[in-house]
């Protein structure tokens, strides 16, 4: 493994996932010998950064940010920037400036094969990832230089409740402690007060919704009918907004239900599964009922609120999505999949290009061998075991991520050149 000496590295952190992950990452980079700084844009950012001397508050307007950022790069002699997601406006402009200067851009995201891994890439993620331009034969060629087996998933990180908790806590700080950041504007359209209320509501309703979800899933499993899955995403998620042809989730739902009504055999059903973090800001259930009635399939369309996907996938005939990472679970089981947006896994070897009615009628099966090679390639490069939100997940993630950040090559180039660090072989806990 070839690393770049950290003594001359200066890392500038921007916004990260809710919670203490970025603080812990910065602490370990300092322990390795690098200089670390953090720009905070609101009281939520400040609350989770526990090293006051390295904290830089940004209190200007959005129009002030590009000039301020350029000044920070000069003043601190920054060599690397670190951020979570690359599409929110403050990050997009920072990435453009850093790229123009030849700086190293470290981007974190939720795992392409979540929930047991997180994504670490250089330059961009999702639709901006280097994976978008790679072919399966290129990946297979790189894998030929490695004889490792694909790592197994762990037993459980326990991230969901912590994810919701840290989201609610973050928005509480922004609501009630943001006096020093009066110019802060969230990158989403929803006001911070509404975001906080939705997080709090979801936190308290989790037990009730778990029962509702269990009953809905049980009705489907006991129904004895063939069914297709529609996997929804959060409408405000960057993958949906930046890398798909749809403006709203209703647009996607109408396309799917119309295609199902036209193409699926009449004894088949459609199960629409909401994202696990769906919080009610979009009236998904109401839209599904309206569209199912409009297209004459009300008695064949079902809604399941979030939860784990495995139970529903085990008996599904096909699945459709915009570009959800859940598509990877579909392909792993060899189930036909159709996607409509840009996704790192949307390769012609295993994603259908059939018109939607034809897909529901006679779906083409994916090339399972090609997908297994793709999955193994991800697990040996950009997918790191662990999680941002639970303490156990963060501990696991920290065992590997700093070494990868200090490497001279990005994860994909390191595998190609044979310098990639050995991967941990996680074992399933039973």
CSV table of C-alpha atoms in Angstrom, one decimal, residues 9-405:
chain,number,residue,atom,x,y,z
A,9,UNK,CA,-1.3,17.3,4.2
A,10,UNK,CA,-3.9,19.9,5.1
A,11,UNK,CA,-7.5,18.6,5.2
A,12,UNK,CA,-10.4,21.0,5.1
A,13,UNK,CA,-13.7,19.5,6.1
A,14,UNK,CA,-17.0,20.9,4.9
A,15,UNK,CA,-20.5,19.5,5.8
A,16,UNK,CA,-20.7,15.8,6.9
A,17,UNK,CA,-23.3,13.3,7.9
A,18,UNK,CA,-25.3,14.1,11.1
A,19,UNK,CA,-23.5,13.1,14.2
A,20,UNK,CA,-19.9,12.7,15.4
A,21,UNK,CA,-18.3,10.8,12.4
A,22,UNK,CA,-16.5,13.8,10.9
A,23,UNK,CA,-15.1,14.8,14.3
A,24,UNK,CA,-13.7,11.4,14.9
A,25,UNK,CA,-12.3,11.2,11.3
A,26,UNK,CA,-10.5,14.6,11.8
A,27,UNK,CA,-9.1,13.5,15.2
A,28,UNK,CA,-7.5,10.4,13.6
A,29,UNK,CA,-6.1,12.4,10.7
A,30,UNK,CA,-4.5,14.7,13.2
A,31,UNK,CA,-3.1,11.7,15.0
A,32,UNK,CA,-1.6,10.6,11.7
A,33,UNK,CA,0.3,13.9,11.5
A,34,UNK,CA,-2.0,15.9,9.1
A,35,UNK,CA,-3.4,19.4,9.8
A,36,UNK,CA,-7.2,19.4,9.9
A,37,UNK,CA,-9.7,22.3,9.7
A,38,UNK,CA,-13.5,22.3,9.7
A,39,UNK,CA,-15.8,24.9,8.1
A,40,UNK,CA,-19.2,25.1,9.9
A,41,UNK,CA,-22.2,26.6,8.3
A,42,UNK,CA,-24.7,26.4,11.2
A,43,UNK,CA,-25.0,25.5,14.9
A,44,UNK,CA,-25.6,21.8,14.0
A,45,UNK,CA,-22.2,21.6,12.3
A,46,UNK,CA,-20.6,23.3,15.3
A,47,UNK,CA,-22.3,21.0,17.9
A,48,UNK,CA,-20.6,17.9,16.5
A,49,UNK,CA,-17.1,19.3,16.1
A,50,UNK,CA,-15.2,18.9,19.4
A,51,UNK,CA,-11.9,20.6,18.4
A,52,UNK,CA,-12.6,24.4,18.8
A,53,UNK,CA,-9.1,25.6,17.6
A,54,UNK,CA,-9.7,24.0,14.2
A,55,UNK,CA,-13.2,25.2,13.7
A,56,UNK,CA,-13.9,28.0,11.1
A,57,UNK,CA,-17.5,29.4,11.2
A,58,UNK,CA,-18.9,30.7,7.9
A,59,UNK,CA,-21.4,33.4,8.6
A,60,UNK,CA,-21.7,34.9,5.2
A,61,UNK,CA,-24.3,34.5,2.5
A,62,UNK,CA,-24.3,31.9,-0.3
A,63,UNK,CA,-23.0,34.6,-2.7
A,64,UNK,CA,-20.0,35.1,-0.3
A,65,UNK,CA,-19.1,31.4,-0.2
A,66,UNK,CA,-17.0,30.9,-3.3
A,67,UNK,CA,-14.7,33.8,-2.5
A,68,UNK,CA,-14.4,32.8,1.2
A,69,UNK,CA,-13.6,29.2,0.2
A,70,UNK,CA,-10.9,30.3,-2.2
A,71,UNK,CA,-9.4,32.4,0.5
A,72,UNK,CA,-9.4,29.5,3.0
A,73,UNK,CA,-7.6,27.3,0.5
A,74,UNK,CA,-4.9,29.9,0.1
A,75,UNK,CA,-4.7,30.9,3.8
A,76,UNK,CA,-4.5,27.3,5.2
A,77,UNK,CA,-2.6,25.9,2.2
A,78,UNK,CA,-5.2,23.2,1.8
A,79,UNK,CA,-4.2,20.0,0.0
A,80,UNK,CA,-7.4,18.0,0.5
A,81,UNK,CA,-11.1,18.7,1.0
A,82,UNK,CA,-13.5,16.3,2.7
A,83,UNK,CA,-17.3,16.4,2.3
A,84,UNK,CA,-20.4,14.3,2.5
A,85,UNK,CA,-22.3,14.4,-0.8
A,86,UNK,CA,-21.2,16.5,-3.7
A,87,UNK,CA,-24.4,18.1,-5.1
A,88,UNK,CA,-25.6,20.6,-2.5
A,89,UNK,CA,-24.7,24.1,-3.7
A,90,UNK,CA,-21.9,24.8,-1.2
A,91,UNK,CA,-20.2,21.5,-2.0
A,92,UNK,CA,-20.7,21.7,-5.8
A,93,UNK,CA,-18.9,25.1,-6.0
A,94,UNK,CA,-16.2,23.9,-3.6
A,95,UNK,CA,-15.6,20.8,-5.6
A,96,UNK,CA,-15.3,22.8,-8.8
A,97,UNK,CA,-12.7,25.2,-7.2
A,98,UNK,CA,-10.7,22.3,-5.7
A,99,UNK,CA,-10.7,20.4,-8.9
A,100,UNK,CA,-9.4,23.5,-10.8
A,101,UNK,CA,-6.5,23.7,-8.3
A,102,UNK,CA,-5.7,20.0,-8.5
A,103,UNK,CA,-6.6,19.3,-4.9
A,104,UNK,CA,-7.6,15.9,-3.6
A,105,UNK,CA,-11.4,15.7,-3.1
A,106,UNK,CA,-12.6,13.1,-0.6
A,107,UNK,CA,-16.3,12.4,-0.9
A,108,UNK,CA,-18.4,10.3,1.5
A,109,UNK,CA,-21.9,9.0,0.8
A,110,UNK,CA,-24.3,6.4,2.0
A,111,UNK,CA,-23.1,3.0,0.8
A,112,UNK,CA,-23.9,1.8,-2.7
A,113,UNK,CA,-24.7,-1.5,-0.9
A,114,UNK,CA,-26.0,-0.1,2.3
A,115,UNK,CA,-26.7,-0.6,5.1
A,116,UNK,CA,-23.5,-2.6,5.9
A,117,UNK,CA,-21.0,-0.4,3.9
A,118,UNK,CA,-20.5,3.3,3.3
A,119,UNK,CA,-19.1,4.9,0.1
A,120,UNK,CA,-15.7,6.6,-0.1
A,121,UNK,CA,-14.6,8.0,-3.5
A,122,UNK,CA,-12.4,10.7,-4.9
A,123,UNK,CA,-13.9,13.5,-7.0
A,124,UNK,CA,-17.5,12.6,-6.8
A,125,UNK,CA,-20.2,10.0,-6.0
A,126,UNK,CA,-23.4,8.6,-7.5
A,127,UNK,CA,-23.9,10.2,-11.0
A,128,UNK,CA,-20.5,12.0,-10.6
A,129,UNK,CA,-18.6,8.8,-9.7
A,130,UNK,CA,-15.8,7.4,-11.8
A,131,UNK,CA,-17.9,4.2,-11.9
A,132,UNK,CA,-20.3,5.8,-14.3
A,133,UNK,CA,-17.7,5.6,-17.1
A,134,UNK,CA,-16.3,2.2,-16.3
A,135,UNK,CA,-17.3,-1.0,-18.1
A,136,UNK,CA,-17.7,-4.4,-16.6
A,137,UNK,CA,-14.8,-5.8,-18.7
A,138,UNK,CA,-12.6,-3.1,-17.2
A,139,UNK,CA,-13.6,-4.1,-13.7
A,140,UNK,CA,-13.1,-7.8,-14.5
A,141,UNK,CA,-9.6,-7.0,-15.7
A,142,UNK,CA,-8.7,-5.2,-12.4
A,143,UNK,CA,-10.2,-8.0,-10.4
A,144,UNK,CA,-7.9,-10.5,-12.1
A,145,UNK,CA,-5.1,-8.9,-10.1
A,146,UNK,CA,-6.8,-9.8,-6.8
A,147,UNK,CA,-7.5,-13.3,-5.4
A,148,UNK,CA,-9.6,-12.2,-2.4
A,149,UNK,CA,-13.2,-13.3,-1.9
A,150,UNK,CA,-15.9,-10.7,-1.6
A,151,UNK,CA,-16.3,-9.8,2.1
A,152,UNK,CA,-19.4,-10.9,3.9
A,153,UNK,CA,-21.8,-8.4,5.5
A,154,UNK,CA,-21.7,-8.0,9.3
A,155,UNK,CA,-24.5,-9.1,11.6
A,156,UNK,CA,-25.9,-5.6,12.2
A,157,UNK,CA,-24.7,-2.0,12.6
A,158,UNK,CA,-27.9,-0.7,14.2
A,159,UNK,CA,-27.8,2.6,12.3
A,160,UNK,CA,-31.5,3.5,11.6
A,161,UNK,CA,-32.5,4.8,15.1
A,162,UNK,CA,-29.2,6.6,15.5
A,163,UNK,CA,-29.6,8.1,12.0
A,164,UNK,CA,-33.1,9.5,12.9
A,165,UNK,CA,-31.9,10.6,16.4
A,166,UNK,CA,-28.8,12.5,15.1
A,167,UNK,CA,-30.9,14.1,12.4
A,168,UNK,CA,-33.4,15.4,14.9
A,169,UNK,CA,-30.6,16.6,17.2
A,170,UNK,CA,-28.8,18.4,14.4
A,171,UNK,CA,-32.0,20.3,13.3
A,172,UNK,CA,-32.7,21.2,17.0
A,173,UNK,CA,-29.4,23.0,17.1
A,174,UNK,CA,-30.1,24.8,13.8
A,175,UNK,CA,-33.5,25.8,15.1
A,176,UNK,CA,-32.6,27.0,18.6
A,177,UNK,CA,-28.9,27.8,18.6
A,178,UNK,CA,-28.3,29.3,15.2
A,179,UNK,CA,-28.1,33.0,16.2
A,180,UNK,CA,-24.5,33.3,15.0
A,181,UNK,CA,-25.4,32.0,11.6
A,182,UNK,CA,-28.3,34.2,10.5
A,183,UNK,CA,-27.4,33.9,6.8
A,184,UNK,CA,-27.6,30.1,6.8
A,185,UNK,CA,-30.0,28.6,4.3
A,186,UNK,CA,-30.5,24.8,4.1
A,187,UNK,CA,-29.9,23.2,0.8
A,188,UNK,CA,-33.4,21.7,0.8
A,189,UNK,CA,-36.6,23.7,0.2
A,190,UNK,CA,-38.2,22.7,3.5
A,191,UNK,CA,-37.7,25.1,6.4
A,192,UNK,CA,-35.5,23.8,9.3
A,193,UNK,CA,-38.5,23.9,11.7
A,194,UNK,CA,-40.4,21.6,9.4
A,195,UNK,CA,-37.4,19.3,9.0
A,196,UNK,CA,-37.0,19.1,12.8
A,197,UNK,CA,-40.7,18.3,13.3
A,198,UNK,CA,-40.6,15.5,10.7
A,199,UNK,CA,-37.6,13.9,12.3
A,200,UNK,CA,-39.2,14.1,15.8
A,201,UNK,CA,-42.5,12.8,14.5
A,202,UNK,CA,-40.7,9.8,12.8
A,203,UNK,CA,-38.7,9.1,15.9
A,204,UNK,CA,-41.8,8.8,18.1
A,205,UNK,CA,-43.9,6.9,15.5
A,206,UNK,CA,-41.3,4.3,14.7
A,207,UNK,CA,-42.9,1.6,16.9
A,208,UNK,CA,-46.4,2.2,15.5
A,209,UNK,CA,-45.1,2.3,11.9
A,210,UNK,CA,-43.2,-1.0,12.6
A,211,UNK,CA,-46.5,-2.7,13.4
A,212,UNK,CA,-48.2,-1.2,10.4
A,213,UNK,CA,-45.4,-2.3,8.2
A,214,UNK,CA,-45.4,-5.9,9.6
A,215,UNK,CA,-49.1,-6.2,8.9
A,216,UNK,CA,-48.8,-4.9,5.4
A,217,UNK,CA,-45.9,-7.3,4.6
A,218,UNK,CA,-47.8,-10.2,6.1
A,219,UNK,CA,-50.9,-9.5,3.9
A,220,UNK,CA,-48.6,-9.6,0.8
A,221,UNK,CA,-46.8,-12.7,1.9
A,222,UNK,CA,-50.0,-14.6,2.7
A,223,UNK,CA,-51.8,-13.3,-0.5
A,224,UNK,CA,-50.3,-16.0,-2.7
A,225,UNK,CA,-50.2,-13.8,-5.8
A,226,UNK,CA,-47.2,-13.0,-8.0
A,227,UNK,CA,-46.0,-9.4,-7.5
A,228,UNK,CA,-43.6,-6.8,-8.8
A,229,UNK,CA,-41.8,-4.3,-6.5
A,230,UNK,CA,-41.5,-0.5,-7.0
A,231,UNK,CA,-38.7,0.8,-4.8
A,232,UNK,CA,-39.2,4.5,-3.9
A,233,UNK,CA,-36.6,7.0,-2.8
A,234,UNK,CA,-36.8,10.3,-0.9
A,235,UNK,CA,-38.0,13.0,-3.3
A,236,UNK,CA,-35.5,15.5,-1.8
A,237,UNK,CA,-32.5,13.1,-2.1
A,238,UNK,CA,-29.7,14.3,-4.3
A,239,UNK,CA,-29.7,11.1,-6.4
A,240,UNK,CA,-33.3,11.6,-7.3
A,241,UNK,CA,-33.1,15.4,-7.8
A,242,UNK,CA,-29.7,15.5,-9.6
A,243,UNK,CA,-29.5,12.2,-11.4
A,244,UNK,CA,-33.0,11.3,-12.6
A,245,UNK,CA,-35.4,12.5,-15.3
A,246,UNK,CA,-38.2,13.1,-12.7
A,247,UNK,CA,-39.1,16.3,-10.8
A,248,UNK,CA,-41.4,14.6,-8.3
A,249,UNK,CA,-42.0,11.1,-7.0
A,250,UNK,CA,-45.5,11.3,-8.4
A,251,UNK,CA,-44.1,11.5,-11.9
A,252,UNK,CA,-42.3,8.2,-11.3
A,253,UNK,CA,-45.3,6.5,-9.7
A,254,UNK,CA,-47.6,7.5,-12.6
A,255,UNK,CA,-45.1,6.0,-15.1
A,256,UNK,CA,-44.8,2.7,-13.1
A,257,UNK,CA,-48.5,2.2,-12.4
A,258,UNK,CA,-49.4,3.0,-16.0
A,259,UNK,CA,-46.8,0.5,-17.3
A,260,UNK,CA,-48.0,-2.1,-14.8
A,261,UNK,CA,-51.6,-1.6,-15.9
A,262,UNK,CA,-50.7,-2.0,-19.5
A,263,UNK,CA,-48.2,-4.9,-19.3
A,264,UNK,CA,-48.4,-7.0,-16.2
A,265,UNK,CA,-50.6,-10.2,-16.3
A,266,UNK,CA,-54.0,-9.5,-14.7
A,267,UNK,CA,-53.3,-11.8,-11.8
A,268,UNK,CA,-50.1,-10.0,-10.9
A,269,UNK,CA,-49.9,-7.3,-8.2
A,270,UNK,CA,-47.7,-4.3,-7.6
A,271,UNK,CA,-46.1,-3.6,-4.3
A,272,UNK,CA,-44.8,0.0,-3.7
A,273,UNK,CA,-42.3,0.1,-1.0
A,274,UNK,CA,-41.4,3.5,0.6
A,275,UNK,CA,-37.9,4.5,1.6
A,276,UNK,CA,-37.0,3.6,5.2
A,277,UNK,CA,-36.6,7.3,6.0
A,278,UNK,CA,-39.8,8.5,4.3
A,279,UNK,CA,-41.2,11.1,6.7
A,280,UNK,CA,-44.5,12.2,5.2
A,281,UNK,CA,-43.4,15.4,3.5
A,282,UNK,CA,-44.6,13.8,0.2
A,283,UNK,CA,-48.1,12.3,0.3
A,284,UNK,CA,-46.9,9.0,-1.2
A,285,UNK,CA,-49.8,6.8,0.0
A,286,UNK,CA,-52.4,9.2,-1.2
A,287,UNK,CA,-50.7,9.4,-4.6
A,288,UNK,CA,-50.6,5.7,-5.0
A,289,UNK,CA,-54.3,5.3,-4.2
A,290,UNK,CA,-55.2,8.1,-6.7
A,291,UNK,CA,-53.1,6.6,-9.5
A,292,UNK,CA,-54.1,3.0,-8.9
A,293,UNK,CA,-57.8,4.1,-9.2
A,294,UNK,CA,-57.1,6.2,-12.3
A,295,UNK,CA,-55.5,3.3,-14.1
A,296,UNK,CA,-58.0,0.7,-12.9
A,297,UNK,CA,-55.7,-1.4,-10.7
A,298,UNK,CA,-56.8,-0.4,-7.2
A,299,UNK,CA,-57.3,-4.0,-6.0
A,300,UNK,CA,-53.8,-5.0,-7.3
A,301,UNK,CA,-51.6,-2.2,-5.8
A,302,UNK,CA,-50.2,-2.4,-2.3
A,303,UNK,CA,-48.2,0.1,-0.2
A,304,UNK,CA,-45.5,-0.8,2.4
A,305,UNK,CA,-44.0,1.9,4.6
A,306,UNK,CA,-40.2,1.5,4.7
A,307,UNK,CA,-38.6,-1.2,6.6
A,308,UNK,CA,-36.2,-3.9,5.5
A,309,UNK,CA,-36.4,-5.1,1.9
A,310,UNK,CA,-35.3,-8.7,2.1
A,311,UNK,CA,-38.7,-10.3,3.0
A,312,UNK,CA,-40.4,-8.6,0.1
A,313,UNK,CA,-37.6,-9.3,-2.4
A,314,UNK,CA,-37.5,-13.0,-1.7
A,315,UNK,CA,-40.7,-13.6,-3.7
A,316,UNK,CA,-40.7,-10.6,-6.1
A,317,UNK,CA,-40.9,-11.3,-9.9
A,318,UNK,CA,-39.2,-7.9,-10.9
A,319,UNK,CA,-38.3,-4.6,-9.4
A,320,UNK,CA,-38.3,-1.0,-10.8
A,321,UNK,CA,-36.7,2.1,-9.3
A,322,UNK,CA,-35.4,5.5,-10.3
A,323,UNK,CA,-31.8,4.9,-9.1
A,324,UNK,CA,-32.1,3.6,-5.5
A,325,UNK,CA,-29.1,1.8,-4.0
A,326,UNK,CA,-31.7,-0.9,-3.1
A,327,UNK,CA,-31.4,-2.0,-6.8
A,328,UNK,CA,-28.2,-3.7,-5.7
A,329,UNK,CA,-30.1,-6.0,-3.4
A,330,UNK,CA,-32.4,-6.9,-6.4
A,331,UNK,CA,-29.5,-7.7,-8.6
A,332,UNK,CA,-27.7,-9.8,-5.9
A,333,UNK,CA,-30.8,-12.1,-5.9
A,334,UNK,CA,-30.8,-12.3,-9.7
A,335,UNK,CA,-34.2,-10.6,-10.0
A,336,UNK,CA,-34.9,-8.6,-13.2
A,337,UNK,CA,-34.5,-4.8,-12.6
A,338,UNK,CA,-35.3,-1.7,-14.5
A,339,UNK,CA,-34.0,1.8,-13.6
A,340,UNK,CA,-34.8,5.2,-14.9
A,341,UNK,CA,-32.1,7.4,-13.5
A,342,UNK,CA,-28.3,7.5,-13.5
A,343,UNK,CA,-26.9,4.9,-11.2
A,344,UNK,CA,-23.4,3.3,-10.8
A,345,UNK,CA,-24.9,-0.1,-11.2
A,346,UNK,CA,-27.0,0.7,-14.3
A,347,UNK,CA,-24.8,-1.4,-16.6
A,348,UNK,CA,-26.3,-3.0,-19.7
A,349,UNK,CA,-25.2,-6.5,-18.6
A,350,UNK,CA,-27.7,-6.6,-15.8
A,351,UNK,CA,-30.2,-3.8,-16.0
A,352,UNK,CA,-33.1,-4.1,-18.5
A,353,UNK,CA,-33.6,-1.7,-21.4
A,354,UNK,CA,-37.1,-3.1,-22.2
A,355,UNK,CA,-40.1,-0.7,-22.4
A,356,UNK,CA,-41.9,-0.8,-19.1
A,357,UNK,CA,-45.1,-2.7,-20.1
A,358,UNK,CA,-42.9,-5.3,-21.9
A,359,UNK,CA,-40.7,-5.5,-18.8
A,360,UNK,CA,-43.7,-6.3,-16.6
A,361,UNK,CA,-45.0,-8.9,-19.1
A,362,UNK,CA,-41.8,-10.8,-20.0
A,363,UNK,CA,-38.8,-9.4,-18.0
A,364,UNK,CA,-35.2,-10.2,-19.2
A,365,UNK,CA,-33.1,-11.8,-16.5
A,366,UNK,CA,-29.8,-10.0,-15.5
A,367,UNK,CA,-26.4,-11.5,-16.2
A,368,UNK,CA,-25.8,-12.7,-12.6
A,369,UNK,CA,-22.1,-13.5,-13.1
A,370,UNK,CA,-21.4,-10.0,-14.4
A,371,UNK,CA,-23.2,-8.5,-11.5
A,372,UNK,CA,-21.2,-10.6,-9.0
A,373,UNK,CA,-18.0,-9.3,-10.6
A,374,UNK,CA,-19.4,-5.7,-10.3
A,375,UNK,CA,-20.3,-6.3,-6.6
A,376,UNK,CA,-16.9,-7.7,-5.8
A,377,UNK,CA,-15.3,-4.8,-7.5
A,378,UNK,CA,-17.1,-2.3,-5.4
A,379,UNK,CA,-16.3,-4.2,-2.2
A,380,UNK,CA,-12.6,-4.2,-3.0
A,381,UNK,CA,-12.6,-0.5,-3.8
A,382,UNK,CA,-15.1,2.2,-2.7
A,383,UNK,CA,-17.3,0.3,-0.2
A,384,UNK,CA,-16.0,0.4,3.4
A,385,UNK,CA,-17.5,-1.7,6.1
A,386,UNK,CA,-19.1,0.3,8.8
A,387,UNK,CA,-21.6,3.1,9.3
A,388,UNK,CA,-21.8,6.9,10.1
A,389,UNK,CA,-24.3,6.8,12.9
A,390,UNK,CA,-23.9,3.9,15.3
A,391,UNK,CA,-20.8,3.8,17.6
A,392,UNK,CA,-20.1,0.2,16.4
A,393,UNK,CA,-20.4,1.2,12.8
A,394,UNK,CA,-18.1,4.2,13.2
A,395,UNK,CA,-15.5,2.0,15.0
A,396,UNK,CA,-15.4,-0.4,12.1
A,397,UNK,CA,-15.2,2.3,9.5
A,398,UNK,CA,-12.3,4.1,11.2
A,399,UNK,CA,-10.2,0.9,11.1
A,400,UNK,CA,-9.7,1.4,7.3
A,401,UNK,CA,-10.8,4.8,6.1
A,402,UNK,CA,-7.9,7.0,7.2
A,403,UNK,CA,-5.3,4.8,5.5
A,404,UNK,CA,-7.3,4.9,2.3
A,405,UNK,CA,-7.5,8.7,2.5
